[in-house]
Amino acid sequence: MTSLTQSPAEVLKIGAKIAAGERINFEDAKTLLEKADIFDLASMAHQIRTAKHPDMNVTYVVDRNINYTNICTCGCKFCAFYVAPEQKGGFVISREELGQKIQETVDLGGTQILMQGGHNPDLPLTYYEDMLRFIKDNYPIHIHAFSPPEIVFFSELEGISVEAVLKRLVAAGLASIPGGGAEILVDEVRTRIAPNKCSTEQWLDVMETAHKLGIRTTATMMFGHEEKPADRIMHLFALREVQDRTGGFTAFIPWTFQPDNTNIPNARRMTSVEYLRMLAVSRIVLDNFDNIQVSWVTMGPKISQLALFYGGNDFGSTMIEENVVKAAGVSFRLSEDEIANLITKAGFTPRQRNMEYGLLENRND
Ligand code: SF4
């Protein structure tokens, strides 16, 4: 570890612990988030990242977000995307539109689709099974779909266990699960911002059950709304514990809350520095996660490029389509070439990957 220069002594002690390959505890993480000099944080995070990925590749996936319905009974305060079942403007995607979107993704060299949607009370589990079979029968694409709150919703709607839901979805073609709907994994926060969504325990249980069934998943964190900094640290430790038991998370993706058009309009937008600090602390705490994704969709291209020196090693997805963050007032767009260019200009090698972080043939090979 290079010498830490601008941080107080207690941070230097934690830096020495990290340099010795020791795990940091909750208090250490809080101290880092609150007191470490930002460049010292970057240095610690970058050295962990470099040790895990000495090849200096920065990966990305070519995929498309597809929202199958925006009708939702949950009414999360931070959501600008959903409509309630009785309201106008609700949709359920047609087979034709779904097929068209997937074909476009395949034509653009895409390898996966990320499908998520609202908690629509009119769609039984057989709807999702049919949808998955339709995709598998017609398109060569990895299906990354249904975040834990959706899985819990299906299980409650059908009156069957989470494990039974997962087994049925996998039998129909589901390949992996996105880590959405985690927001902040602290119930005191969840009950304020998303009172009808699954609890922390349920979210973690879906992931642990999925991992035990051999389904890989990601994990996310949406921060900068009603949580305290300590809540964010609790979130990281909850994930670290599950990962210790299962090893099933492929990546962690922290992103900042976008307040426009939501019911938390007075939330202050997180600054770039706050984002970078949180990203670096995530890399340091989550020593059992291989991949940390930067969030160009919410932070924009330049900060995401900088984030590659704050622990990030993955640029996420080309996001051929993204509706949820766009509905909250943010619409950065980046093509695959632009992503590759940002990575190269930062001194790394861009590599297209699949969901499980296997490298694909480079576009220019
Ligand atoms: S975040 Fe998801 S669960 Fe919550 S209201 Fe929006 S669509 Fe529904």
Short mmCIF file of C-alpha atoms and ligand atoms in Angstrom, two decimals:
data_model
loop_
_atom_site.label_atom_id
_atom_site.label_comp_id
_atom_site.label_asym_id
_atom_site.label_seq_id
_atom_site.Cartn_x
_atom_site.Cartn_y
_atom_site.Cartn_z
CA MET A 1 0.00 0.00 0.00
CA THR A 2 1.45 3.40 -0.90
CA SER A 3 1.84 5.81 2.00
CA LEU A 4 -1.30 7.59 3.09
CA THR A 5 -0.58 11.22 3.56
CA GLN A 6 -3.60 13.38 4.21
CA SER A 7 -5.71 11.15 6.44
CA PRO A 8 -5.85 11.07 10.26
CA ALA A 9 -3.97 8.41 12.23
CA GLU A 10 -7.02 6.17 12.66
CA VAL A 11 -7.34 5.95 8.88
CA LEU A 12 -3.64 5.15 8.54
CA LYS A 13 -4.16 2.22 10.91
CA ILE A 14 -6.99 0.88 8.75
CA GLY A 15 -4.84 1.41 5.67
CA ALA A 16 -2.14 -0.75 7.28
CA LYS A 17 -4.74 -3.45 8.00
CA ILE A 18 -5.84 -3.45 4.37
CA ALA A 19 -2.24 -3.52 3.18
CA ALA A 20 -1.69 -6.61 5.34
CA GLY A 21 -4.64 -8.29 3.63
CA GLU A 22 -6.86 -8.15 6.73
CA ARG A 23 -10.61 -7.62 6.60
CA ILE A 24 -11.98 -4.34 7.82
CA ASN A 25 -14.89 -4.22 10.25
CA PHE A 26 -18.01 -2.03 10.41
CA GLU A 27 -16.34 0.74 12.44
CA ASP A 28 -13.33 0.76 10.11
CA ALA A 29 -15.62 1.17 7.10
CA LYS A 30 -17.48 4.04 8.77
CA THR A 31 -14.21 5.76 9.59
CA LEU A 32 -13.03 5.42 6.02
CA LEU A 33 -16.26 6.79 4.60
CA GLU A 34 -16.32 9.75 7.00
CA LYS A 35 -12.68 10.65 7.51
CA ALA A 36 -10.30 9.29 4.89
CA ASP A 37 -8.76 11.69 2.44
CA ILE A 38 -10.37 10.98 -0.91
CA PHE A 39 -7.08 10.26 -2.67
CA ASP A 40 -6.06 7.86 0.08
CA LEU A 41 -9.39 6.09 -0.35
CA ALA A 42 -8.80 5.88 -4.09
CA SER A 43 -5.32 4.50 -3.52
CA MET A 44 -6.57 1.75 -1.18
CA ALA A 45 -9.46 0.78 -3.47
CA HIS A 46 -7.37 0.85 -6.63
CA GLN A 47 -4.71 -1.39 -5.17
CA ILE A 48 -7.31 -3.98 -4.19
CA ARG A 49 -8.82 -3.74 -7.66
CA THR A 50 -5.42 -4.11 -9.30
CA ALA A 51 -4.56 -7.12 -7.16
CA LYS A 52 -7.85 -8.80 -8.15
CA HIS A 53 -7.53 -7.85 -11.82
CA PRO A 54 -3.82 -7.50 -12.67
CA ASP A 55 -4.62 -7.69 -16.40
CA MET A 56 -6.10 -4.16 -16.20
CA ASN A 57 -9.08 -5.06 -18.35
CA VAL A 58 -12.24 -3.04 -17.91
CA THR A 59 -15.22 -5.07 -18.93
CA TYR A 60 -18.69 -4.21 -20.20
CA VAL A 61 -21.70 -6.14 -21.45
CA VAL A 62 -23.80 -5.40 -24.51
CA ASP A 63 -27.38 -5.80 -23.41
CA ARG A 64 -30.76 -4.20 -23.29
CA ASN A 65 -33.05 -3.39 -20.39
CA ILE A 66 -36.58 -4.49 -21.12
CA ASN A 67 -39.40 -3.56 -18.77
CA TYR A 68 -42.21 -6.04 -19.31
CA THR A 69 -44.82 -4.02 -17.40
CA ASN A 70 -44.99 -0.70 -15.57
CA ILE A 71 -48.15 -1.63 -13.66
CA CYS A 72 -47.25 -1.97 -10.01
CA THR A 73 -48.98 -2.25 -6.64
CA CYS A 74 -45.88 -1.32 -4.68
CA GLY A 75 -45.90 2.48 -4.89
CA CYS A 76 -42.27 3.00 -3.87
CA LYS A 77 -41.65 6.64 -2.99
CA PHE A 78 -38.54 6.88 -5.13
CA CYS A 79 -40.07 5.40 -8.28
CA ALA A 80 -40.97 7.61 -11.25
CA PHE A 81 -41.65 4.65 -13.52
CA TYR A 82 -44.70 2.78 -12.27
CA VAL A 83 -48.45 3.36 -12.63
CA ALA A 84 -50.97 1.87 -10.20
CA PRO A 85 -53.29 -0.82 -11.65
CA GLU A 86 -56.30 1.52 -11.78
CA GLN A 87 -54.38 4.41 -13.37
CA LYS A 88 -54.05 5.29 -17.06
CA GLY A 89 -50.78 4.69 -18.90
CA GLY A 90 -50.14 1.12 -17.80
CA PHE A 91 -48.65 -1.38 -20.23
CA VAL A 92 -47.77 -5.02 -20.51
CA ILE A 93 -45.30 -5.70 -23.30
CA SER A 94 -46.65 -7.58 -26.32
CA ARG A 95 -44.85 -10.62 -27.72
CA GLU A 96 -44.27 -8.73 -30.94
CA GLU A 97 -42.58 -5.80 -29.20
CA LEU A 98 -40.57 -8.10 -26.96
CA GLY A 99 -39.36 -10.13 -29.93
CA GLN A 100 -38.44 -6.98 -31.85
CA LYS A 101 -36.41 -5.58 -28.94
CA ILE A 102 -34.53 -8.85 -28.48
CA GLN A 103 -33.82 -9.20 -32.20
CA GLU A 104 -32.40 -5.65 -32.26
CA THR A 105 -30.18 -6.55 -29.28
CA VAL A 106 -28.89 -9.69 -31.01
CA ASP A 107 -28.27 -7.70 -34.20
CA LEU A 108 -26.16 -5.20 -32.23
CA GLY A 109 -23.96 -7.99 -30.84
CA GLY A 110 -25.85 -8.13 -27.56
CA THR A 111 -25.48 -11.22 -25.39
CA GLN A 112 -28.14 -10.71 -22.76
CA ILE A 113 -31.35 -8.99 -21.83
CA LEU A 114 -32.13 -7.59 -18.41
CA MET A 115 -35.86 -7.88 -17.77
CA GLN A 116 -37.58 -6.30 -14.81
CA GLY A 117 -41.03 -4.96 -14.21
CA GLY A 118 -43.64 -3.76 -11.76
CA HIS A 119 -45.59 -6.00 -9.39
CA ASN A 120 -48.54 -6.54 -11.67
CA PRO A 121 -51.36 -8.39 -9.86
CA ASP A 122 -52.92 -9.56 -13.13
CA LEU A 123 -49.95 -11.59 -14.32
CA PRO A 124 -49.68 -15.15 -12.92
CA LEU A 125 -46.39 -17.05 -12.77
CA THR A 126 -47.38 -18.93 -15.94
CA TYR A 127 -47.20 -15.58 -17.79
CA TYR A 128 -43.49 -15.32 -16.95
CA GLU A 129 -42.85 -18.98 -17.72
CA ASP A 130 -44.46 -18.57 -21.15
CA MET A 131 -42.49 -15.38 -21.77
CA LEU A 132 -39.19 -17.09 -20.90
CA ARG A 133 -39.99 -20.09 -23.11
CA PHE A 134 -40.91 -17.79 -26.00
CA ILE A 135 -37.52 -16.08 -25.69
CA LYS A 136 -35.53 -19.30 -25.33
CA ASP A 137 -37.29 -20.91 -28.29
CA ASN A 138 -36.60 -17.99 -30.60
CA TYR A 139 -33.44 -16.10 -29.59
CA PRO A 140 -29.86 -17.04 -28.62
CA ILE A 141 -29.67 -14.75 -25.60
CA HIS A 142 -28.93 -14.94 -21.88
CA ILE A 143 -31.94 -13.99 -19.78
CA HIS A 144 -30.99 -11.97 -16.68
CA ALA A 145 -34.32 -11.20 -15.06
CA PHE A 146 -36.59 -10.66 -12.06
CA SER A 147 -35.03 -8.94 -9.06
CA PRO A 148 -35.72 -10.33 -5.54
CA PRO A 149 -38.82 -8.15 -4.87
CA GLU A 150 -40.41 -9.56 -8.04
CA ILE A 151 -39.55 -13.13 -7.01
CA VAL A 152 -41.06 -12.53 -3.55
CA PHE A 153 -44.14 -10.99 -5.19
CA PHE A 154 -44.57 -14.05 -7.46
CA SER A 155 -44.19 -16.37 -4.48
CA GLU A 156 -46.82 -14.49 -2.44
CA LEU A 157 -49.22 -14.21 -5.40
CA GLU A 158 -49.00 -17.95 -6.10
CA GLY A 159 -48.74 -19.07 -2.47
CA ILE A 160 -45.59 -21.11 -3.15
CA SER A 161 -42.04 -20.86 -1.83
CA VAL A 162 -39.31 -18.67 -3.29
CA GLU A 163 -37.37 -21.83 -4.09
CA ALA A 164 -40.32 -23.26 -6.03
CA VAL A 165 -40.68 -19.99 -8.00
CA LEU A 166 -36.98 -19.97 -8.85
CA LYS A 167 -37.02 -23.61 -9.96
CA ARG A 168 -39.99 -23.01 -12.24
CA LEU A 169 -38.45 -19.88 -13.78
CA VAL A 170 -35.11 -21.59 -14.36
CA ALA A 171 -36.86 -24.57 -15.97
CA ALA A 172 -38.51 -22.08 -18.34
CA GLY A 173 -35.23 -20.37 -19.31
CA LEU A 174 -34.15 -17.91 -16.62
CA ALA A 175 -30.34 -17.83 -16.45
CA SER A 176 -29.44 -15.32 -13.74
CA ILE A 177 -30.96 -12.71 -11.44
CA PRO A 178 -30.26 -8.96 -11.26
CA GLY A 179 -29.62 -7.42 -7.86
CA GLY A 180 -32.25 -4.73 -8.19
CA GLY A 181 -34.74 -3.67 -5.57
CA ALA A 182 -32.11 -3.72 -2.84
CA GLU A 183 -32.17 0.08 -2.42
CA ILE A 184 -30.75 0.10 1.12
CA LEU A 185 -30.83 -3.23 2.94
CA VAL A 186 -31.92 -1.80 6.28
CA ASP A 187 -35.60 -2.27 7.16
CA GLU A 188 -35.94 1.05 8.94
CA VAL A 189 -35.10 2.78 5.64
CA ARG A 190 -37.03 0.34 3.44
CA THR A 191 -40.26 0.81 5.36
CA ARG A 192 -40.05 4.56 4.73
CA ILE A 193 -39.19 4.56 1.03
CA ALA A 194 -40.70 1.28 -0.15
CA PRO A 195 -43.17 0.07 2.48
CA ASN A 196 -44.75 -2.58 0.26
CA LYS A 197 -41.58 -4.11 -1.02
CA CYS A 198 -39.85 -7.18 0.37
CA SER A 199 -37.83 -6.86 3.59
CA THR A 200 -34.07 -6.96 3.90
CA GLU A 201 -34.25 -10.57 5.07
CA GLN A 202 -36.45 -11.59 2.16
CA TRP A 203 -34.16 -9.87 -0.37
CA LEU A 204 -31.11 -11.62 1.02
CA ASP A 205 -32.98 -14.93 1.27
CA VAL A 206 -33.94 -14.85 -2.43
CA MET A 207 -30.27 -14.33 -3.30
CA GLU A 208 -29.01 -17.04 -0.98
CA THR A 209 -31.65 -19.50 -2.25
CA ALA A 210 -30.77 -18.63 -5.85
CA HIS A 211 -27.04 -19.11 -5.20
CA LYS A 212 -27.71 -22.51 -3.60
CA LEU A 213 -29.62 -23.51 -6.73
CA GLY A 214 -26.59 -22.50 -8.82
CA ILE A 215 -28.09 -19.24 -10.11
CA ARG A 216 -25.58 -16.38 -10.22
CA THR A 217 -26.78 -12.89 -9.31
CA THR A 218 -25.56 -9.33 -8.97
CA ALA A 219 -26.15 -6.96 -6.05
CA THR A 220 -26.97 -3.26 -6.18
CA MET A 221 -27.32 -0.36 -3.78
CA MET A 222 -29.28 2.82 -4.46
CA PHE A 223 -28.10 5.53 -2.08
CA GLY A 224 -28.57 9.23 -1.44
CA HIS A 225 -32.26 9.35 -0.43
CA GLU A 226 -33.38 8.87 3.18
CA GLU A 227 -30.60 6.66 4.51
CA LYS A 228 -27.71 7.63 6.76
CA PRO A 229 -24.10 6.83 5.80
CA ALA A 230 -24.07 4.05 8.44
CA ASP A 231 -27.02 2.39 6.67
CA ARG A 232 -24.96 2.14 3.50
CA ILE A 233 -22.21 0.40 5.43
CA MET A 234 -24.75 -2.02 6.96
CA HIS A 235 -25.90 -2.79 3.41
CA LEU A 236 -22.36 -3.70 2.39
CA PHE A 237 -21.84 -5.98 5.38
CA ALA A 238 -25.16 -7.78 4.77
CA LEU A 239 -23.96 -8.57 1.24
CA ARG A 240 -20.48 -9.57 2.39
CA GLU A 241 -21.97 -12.13 4.81
CA VAL A 242 -24.10 -13.79 2.14
CA GLN A 243 -21.17 -13.81 -0.26
CA ASP A 244 -19.00 -15.50 2.38
CA ARG A 245 -21.54 -18.31 2.54
CA THR A 246 -22.36 -18.70 -1.16
CA GLY A 247 -19.90 -16.90 -3.46
CA GLY A 248 -22.87 -16.43 -5.81
CA PHE A 249 -22.69 -12.68 -6.44
CA THR A 250 -20.81 -11.79 -9.61
CA ALA A 251 -20.71 -8.04 -9.06
CA PHE A 252 -21.74 -5.10 -6.92
CA ILE A 253 -23.33 -2.05 -8.52
CA PRO A 254 -23.83 1.03 -6.35
CA TRP A 255 -25.71 3.96 -7.89
CA THR A 256 -27.04 7.27 -6.71
CA PHE A 257 -30.71 8.08 -6.25
CA GLN A 258 -32.15 10.39 -8.91
CA PRO A 259 -34.86 12.50 -7.28
CA ASP A 260 -36.72 14.10 -10.23
CA ASN A 261 -40.36 13.00 -10.69
CA THR A 262 -40.28 10.95 -7.49
CA ASN A 263 -41.99 11.38 -4.12
CA ILE A 264 -38.66 12.26 -2.52
CA PRO A 265 -38.14 15.40 -4.64
CA ASN A 266 -36.26 17.29 -1.92
CA ALA A 267 -33.50 14.75 -1.67
CA ARG A 268 -30.18 16.38 -2.40
CA ARG A 269 -28.43 14.94 -5.45
CA MET A 270 -25.28 13.12 -4.36
CA THR A 271 -22.12 14.86 -5.46
CA SER A 272 -19.56 13.09 -7.61
CA VAL A 273 -17.15 13.08 -4.68
CA GLU A 274 -19.72 11.37 -2.43
CA TYR A 275 -20.29 8.77 -5.14
CA LEU A 276 -16.56 8.11 -5.57
CA ARG A 277 -16.03 7.79 -1.81
CA MET A 278 -18.86 5.27 -1.54
CA LEU A 279 -17.56 3.31 -4.51
CA ALA A 280 -14.08 3.09 -2.99
CA VAL A 281 -15.40 2.00 0.41
CA SER A 282 -17.54 -0.64 -1.33
CA ARG A 283 -14.46 -2.07 -3.04
CA ILE A 284 -12.61 -2.18 0.28
CA VAL A 285 -15.44 -3.75 2.34
CA LEU A 286 -16.54 -6.22 -0.34
CA ASP A 287 -13.27 -8.09 -0.41
CA ASN A 288 -15.12 -11.23 -1.53
CA PHE A 289 -16.66 -9.59 -4.63
CA ASP A 290 -14.57 -9.77 -7.79
CA ASN A 291 -16.30 -7.05 -9.73
CA ILE A 292 -17.46 -3.54 -8.90
CA GLN A 293 -19.44 -1.73 -11.55
CA VAL A 294 -19.32 2.01 -12.21
CA SER A 295 -22.62 3.73 -12.94
CA TRP A 296 -22.35 5.84 -16.08
CA VAL A 297 -26.15 5.94 -16.36
CA THR A 298 -26.43 8.09 -13.23
CA MET A 299 -22.95 9.67 -12.99
CA GLY A 300 -22.21 10.34 -16.66
CA PRO A 301 -19.19 9.34 -18.75
CA LYS A 302 -16.45 11.42 -17.13
CA ILE A 303 -17.10 10.52 -13.48
CA SER A 304 -17.51 6.87 -14.48
CA GLN A 305 -14.13 7.02 -16.17
CA LEU A 306 -12.64 8.49 -13.01
CA ALA A 307 -14.40 5.79 -10.96
CA LEU A 308 -12.09 3.23 -12.62
CA PHE A 309 -9.45 4.58 -10.22
CA TYR A 310 -11.79 4.31 -7.20
CA GLY A 311 -12.28 0.56 -7.26
CA GLY A 312 -14.43 0.07 -10.36
CA ASN A 313 -13.36 -2.54 -12.92
CA ASP A 314 -16.54 -2.87 -14.97
CA PHE A 315 -18.40 -0.32 -17.05
CA GLY A 316 -21.72 -2.11 -16.82
CA SER A 317 -23.98 -2.33 -19.77
CA THR A 318 -24.38 -0.50 -23.04
CA MET A 319 -28.03 -0.15 -21.94
CA ILE A 320 -29.58 -0.10 -25.37
CA GLU A 321 -32.73 0.91 -23.55
CA GLU A 322 -33.21 2.22 -20.03
CA ASN A 323 -36.55 3.51 -18.82
CA VAL A 324 -36.45 3.62 -15.03
CA VAL A 325 -33.61 6.08 -14.44
CA LYS A 326 -34.73 8.07 -17.51
CA ALA A 327 -38.13 8.53 -15.88
CA ALA A 328 -36.34 10.14 -12.90
CA GLY A 329 -34.78 12.82 -15.09
CA VAL A 330 -31.43 11.36 -16.16
CA SER A 331 -30.67 10.30 -19.71
CA PHE A 332 -26.97 9.84 -20.40
CA ARG A 333 -26.45 7.78 -23.55
CA LEU A 334 -23.26 5.95 -24.50
CA SER A 335 -22.60 3.66 -27.45
CA GLU A 336 -20.32 0.64 -27.24
CA ASP A 337 -17.63 2.62 -29.09
CA GLU A 338 -17.89 5.50 -26.65
CA ILE A 339 -17.59 3.14 -23.68
CA ALA A 340 -14.55 1.45 -25.23
CA ASN A 341 -13.02 4.85 -25.92
CA LEU A 342 -13.52 6.08 -22.34
CA ILE A 343 -11.90 2.90 -21.01
CA THR A 344 -8.94 3.11 -23.41
CA LYS A 345 -8.32 6.80 -22.70
CA ALA A 346 -8.15 5.97 -18.98
CA GLY A 347 -5.33 3.52 -19.73
CA PHE A 348 -7.26 0.24 -19.49
CA THR A 349 -8.21 -2.42 -22.04
CA PRO A 350 -11.91 -2.59 -22.92
CA ARG A 351 -13.26 -6.15 -23.07
CA GLN A 352 -16.78 -7.25 -23.82
CA ARG A 353 -17.98 -9.85 -21.32
CA ASN A 354 -20.97 -12.02 -20.59
CA MET A 355 -23.07 -12.03 -17.39
CA GLU A 356 -20.63 -14.34 -15.62
CA TYR A 357 -17.72 -12.07 -16.49
CA GLY A 358 -16.27 -14.44 -19.07
CA LEU A 359 -14.43 -12.43 -21.74
CA LEU A 360 -15.77 -12.51 -25.29
CA GLU A 361 -13.73 -12.15 -28.45
CA ASN A 362 -12.73 -8.50 -28.73
CA ARG A 363 -14.52 -6.58 -31.44
CA ASN A 364 -11.24 -5.81 -33.17
CA ASP A 365 -9.55 -9.22 -32.75
S1 SF4 B 1 -39.46 0.49 -7.89
FE1 SF4 B 1 -40.36 -1.36 -8.80
S2 SF4 B 1 -41.61 -2.17 -7.14
FE2 SF4 B 1 -41.26 -0.02 -6.62
S3 SF4 B 1 -43.00 1.11 -7.51
FE3 SF4 B 1 -41.34 1.13 -9.04
S4 SF4 B 1 -41.83 -0.60 -10.35
FE4 SF4 B 1 -42.96 -0.91 -8.45
#
